[in-house]
PDB file of C-alpha atoms in Angstrom:
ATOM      1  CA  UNK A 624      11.221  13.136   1.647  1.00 84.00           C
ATOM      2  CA  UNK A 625      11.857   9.283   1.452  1.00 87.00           C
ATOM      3  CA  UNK A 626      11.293   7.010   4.300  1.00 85.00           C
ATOM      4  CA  UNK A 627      12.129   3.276   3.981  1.00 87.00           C
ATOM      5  CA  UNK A 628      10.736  -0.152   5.819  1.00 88.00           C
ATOM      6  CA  UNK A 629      13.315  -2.877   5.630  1.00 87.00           C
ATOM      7  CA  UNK A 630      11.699  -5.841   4.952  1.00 87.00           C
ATOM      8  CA  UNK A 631      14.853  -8.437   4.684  1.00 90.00           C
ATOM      9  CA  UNK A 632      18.163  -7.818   4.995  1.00 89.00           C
ATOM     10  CA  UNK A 633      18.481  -7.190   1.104  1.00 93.00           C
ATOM     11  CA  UNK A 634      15.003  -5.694   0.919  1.00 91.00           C
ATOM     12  CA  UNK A 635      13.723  -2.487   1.353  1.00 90.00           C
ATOM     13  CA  UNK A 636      10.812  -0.304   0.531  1.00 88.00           C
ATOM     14  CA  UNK A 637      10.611   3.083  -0.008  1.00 90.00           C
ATOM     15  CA  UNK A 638       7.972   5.652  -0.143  1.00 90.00           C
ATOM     16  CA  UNK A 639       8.304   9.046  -0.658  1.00 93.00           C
ATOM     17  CA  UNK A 640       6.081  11.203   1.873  1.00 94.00           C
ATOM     18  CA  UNK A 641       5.702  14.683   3.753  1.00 96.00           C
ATOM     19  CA  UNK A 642       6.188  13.659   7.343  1.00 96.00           C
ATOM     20  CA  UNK A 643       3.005  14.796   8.836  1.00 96.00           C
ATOM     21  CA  UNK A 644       3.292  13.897  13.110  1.00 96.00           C
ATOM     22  CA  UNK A 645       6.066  12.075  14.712  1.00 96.00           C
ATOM     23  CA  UNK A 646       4.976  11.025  18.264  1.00 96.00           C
ATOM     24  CA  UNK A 647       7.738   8.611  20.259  1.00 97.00           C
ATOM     25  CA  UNK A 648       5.070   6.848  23.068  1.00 95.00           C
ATOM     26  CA  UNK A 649       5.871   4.863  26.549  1.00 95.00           C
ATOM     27  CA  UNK A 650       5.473   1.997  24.132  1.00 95.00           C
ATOM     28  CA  UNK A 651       6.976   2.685  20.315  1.00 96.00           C
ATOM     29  CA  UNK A 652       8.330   5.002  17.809  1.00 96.00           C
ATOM     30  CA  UNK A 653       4.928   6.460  15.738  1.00 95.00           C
ATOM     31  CA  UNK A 654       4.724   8.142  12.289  1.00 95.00           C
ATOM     32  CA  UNK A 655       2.393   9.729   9.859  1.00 95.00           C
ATOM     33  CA  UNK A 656       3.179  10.070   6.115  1.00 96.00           C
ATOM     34  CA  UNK A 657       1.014  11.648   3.561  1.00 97.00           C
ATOM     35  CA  UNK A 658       2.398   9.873   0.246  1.00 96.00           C
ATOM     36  CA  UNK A 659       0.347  10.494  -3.193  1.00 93.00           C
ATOM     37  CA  UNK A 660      -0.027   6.430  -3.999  1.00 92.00           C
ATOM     38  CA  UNK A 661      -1.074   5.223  -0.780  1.00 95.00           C
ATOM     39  CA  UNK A 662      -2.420   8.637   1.119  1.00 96.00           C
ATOM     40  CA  UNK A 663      -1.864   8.708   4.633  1.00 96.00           C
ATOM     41  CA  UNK A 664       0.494   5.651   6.346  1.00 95.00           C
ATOM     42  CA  UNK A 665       1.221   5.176   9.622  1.00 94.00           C
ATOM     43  CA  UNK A 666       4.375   3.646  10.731  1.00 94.00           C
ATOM     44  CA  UNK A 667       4.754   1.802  14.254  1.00 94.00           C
ATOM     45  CA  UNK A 668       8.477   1.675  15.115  1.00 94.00           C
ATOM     46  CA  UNK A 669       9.619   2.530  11.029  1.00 90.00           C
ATOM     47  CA  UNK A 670       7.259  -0.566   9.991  1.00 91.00           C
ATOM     48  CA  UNK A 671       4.015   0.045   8.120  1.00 92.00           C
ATOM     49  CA  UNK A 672       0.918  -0.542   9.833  1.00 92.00           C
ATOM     50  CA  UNK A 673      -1.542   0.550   7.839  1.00 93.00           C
ATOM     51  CA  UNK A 674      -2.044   2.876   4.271  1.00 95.00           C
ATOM     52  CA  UNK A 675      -4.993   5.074   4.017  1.00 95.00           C
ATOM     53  CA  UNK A 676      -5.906   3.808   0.436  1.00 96.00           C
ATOM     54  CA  UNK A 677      -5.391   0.383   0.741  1.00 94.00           C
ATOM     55  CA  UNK A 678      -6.554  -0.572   4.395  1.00 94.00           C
ATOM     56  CA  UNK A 679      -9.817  -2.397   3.828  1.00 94.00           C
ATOM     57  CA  UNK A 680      -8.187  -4.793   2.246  1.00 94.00           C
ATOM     58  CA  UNK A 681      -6.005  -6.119   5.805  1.00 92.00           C
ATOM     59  CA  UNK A 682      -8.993  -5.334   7.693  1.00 96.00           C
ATOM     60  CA  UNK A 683     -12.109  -6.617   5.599  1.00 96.00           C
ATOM     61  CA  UNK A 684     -10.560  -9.867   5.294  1.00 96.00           C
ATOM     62  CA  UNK A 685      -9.227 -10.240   8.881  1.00 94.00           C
ATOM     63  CA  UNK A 686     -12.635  -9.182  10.027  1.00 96.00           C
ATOM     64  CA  UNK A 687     -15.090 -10.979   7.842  1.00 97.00           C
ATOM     65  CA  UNK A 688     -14.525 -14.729   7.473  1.00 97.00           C
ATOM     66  CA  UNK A 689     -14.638 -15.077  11.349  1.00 95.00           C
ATOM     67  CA  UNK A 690     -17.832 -13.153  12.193  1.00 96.00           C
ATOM     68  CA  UNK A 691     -19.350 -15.438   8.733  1.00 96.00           C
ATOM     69  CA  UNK A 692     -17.956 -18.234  10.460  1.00 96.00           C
ATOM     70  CA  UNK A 693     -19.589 -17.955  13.690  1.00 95.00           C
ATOM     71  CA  UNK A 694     -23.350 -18.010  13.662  1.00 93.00           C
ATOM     72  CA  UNK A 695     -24.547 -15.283  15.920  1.00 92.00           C
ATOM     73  CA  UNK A 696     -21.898 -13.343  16.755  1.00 93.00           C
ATOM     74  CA  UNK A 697     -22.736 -11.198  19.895  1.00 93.00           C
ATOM     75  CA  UNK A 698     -19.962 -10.239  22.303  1.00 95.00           C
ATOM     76  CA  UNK A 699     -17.200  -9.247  20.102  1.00 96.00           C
ATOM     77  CA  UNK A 700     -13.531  -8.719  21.533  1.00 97.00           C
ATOM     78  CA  UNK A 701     -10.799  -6.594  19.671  1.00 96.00           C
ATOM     79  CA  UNK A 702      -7.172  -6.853  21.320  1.00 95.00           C
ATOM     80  CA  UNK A 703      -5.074  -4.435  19.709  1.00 91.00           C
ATOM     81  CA  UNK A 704      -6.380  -2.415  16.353  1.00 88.00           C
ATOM     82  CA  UNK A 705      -5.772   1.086  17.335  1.00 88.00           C
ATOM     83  CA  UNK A 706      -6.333   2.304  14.083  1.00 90.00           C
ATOM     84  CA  UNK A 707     -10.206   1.412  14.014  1.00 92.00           C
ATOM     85  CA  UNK A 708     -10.345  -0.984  10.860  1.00 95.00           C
ATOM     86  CA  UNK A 709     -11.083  -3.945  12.520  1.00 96.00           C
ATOM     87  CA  UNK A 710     -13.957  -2.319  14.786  1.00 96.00           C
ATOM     88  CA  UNK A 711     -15.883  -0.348  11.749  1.00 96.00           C
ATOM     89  CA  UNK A 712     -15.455  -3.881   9.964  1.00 97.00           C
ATOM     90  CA  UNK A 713     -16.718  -5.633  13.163  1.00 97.00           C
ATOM     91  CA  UNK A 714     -19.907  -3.027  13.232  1.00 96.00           C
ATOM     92  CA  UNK A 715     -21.073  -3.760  10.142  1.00 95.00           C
ATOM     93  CA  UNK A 716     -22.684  -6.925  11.532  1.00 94.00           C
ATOM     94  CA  UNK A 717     -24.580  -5.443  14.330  1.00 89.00           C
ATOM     95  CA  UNK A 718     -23.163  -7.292  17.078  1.00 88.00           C
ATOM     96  CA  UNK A 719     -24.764  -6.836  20.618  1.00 88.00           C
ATOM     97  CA  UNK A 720     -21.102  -5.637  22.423  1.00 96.00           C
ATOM     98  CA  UNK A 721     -17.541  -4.860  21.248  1.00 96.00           C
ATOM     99  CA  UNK A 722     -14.586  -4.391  23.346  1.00 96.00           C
ATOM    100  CA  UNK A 723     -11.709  -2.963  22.083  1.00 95.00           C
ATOM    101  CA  UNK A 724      -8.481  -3.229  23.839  1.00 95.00           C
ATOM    102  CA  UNK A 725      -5.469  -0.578  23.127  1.00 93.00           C
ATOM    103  CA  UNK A 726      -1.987  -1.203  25.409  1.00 93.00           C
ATOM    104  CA  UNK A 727      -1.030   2.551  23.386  1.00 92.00           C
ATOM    105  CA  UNK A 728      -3.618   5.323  24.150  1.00 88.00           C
ATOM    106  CA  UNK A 729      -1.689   7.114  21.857  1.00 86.00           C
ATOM    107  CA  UNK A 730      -2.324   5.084  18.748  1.00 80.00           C
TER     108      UNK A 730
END
């Protein structure tokens, strides 16, 4: 099965994937694909979050130059991130307290 992410008007991509779980929450539209180049991907209203095979990528370098930055970094606080990547990145620098903050229990 195909399933496509329109990036532009005259842009699309397209994967093709076994639908795994299709979930529609208070909040958004959520999918799972298993594809064989990128794994699993998970979709958030048809747009892709995150790929299974590829993810540390987004979240090493979101994560990473900030806690660097900051000198002692203690009382971490992670709005959003449902998927985890940011918080395993996050724990890797033994910070006192992390927060995590999910509008979507479902995600």
């Amino acid at each position: 099965m195909w399933f496509y992410e329109t990036l532009y008007e005259d842009i699309r991509l397209g994967l093709s994937g076994k639908l795994v779980a299709k979930k529609k929450t208070p909040y958004q539209s959520c999918s799972f694909y298993d594809t064989e180049a990128f794994g699993r991907v998970l979709l958030l209203d048809g747009i892709i979050q995150t790929t299974e095979k590829d993810e540390f990528i987004y979240h090493e370098m979101l994560t990473h130059p900030v806690m660097f930055a900051h000198p002692s970094p203690r009382r971490i606080l992670i709005i959003g991130g449902g998927d985890g990547g940011v918080l395993r990145e996050v724990l890797k620098h033994d910070p006192c307290e992390v927060v995590m903050v999910e509008i979507d229990k479902e995600i």
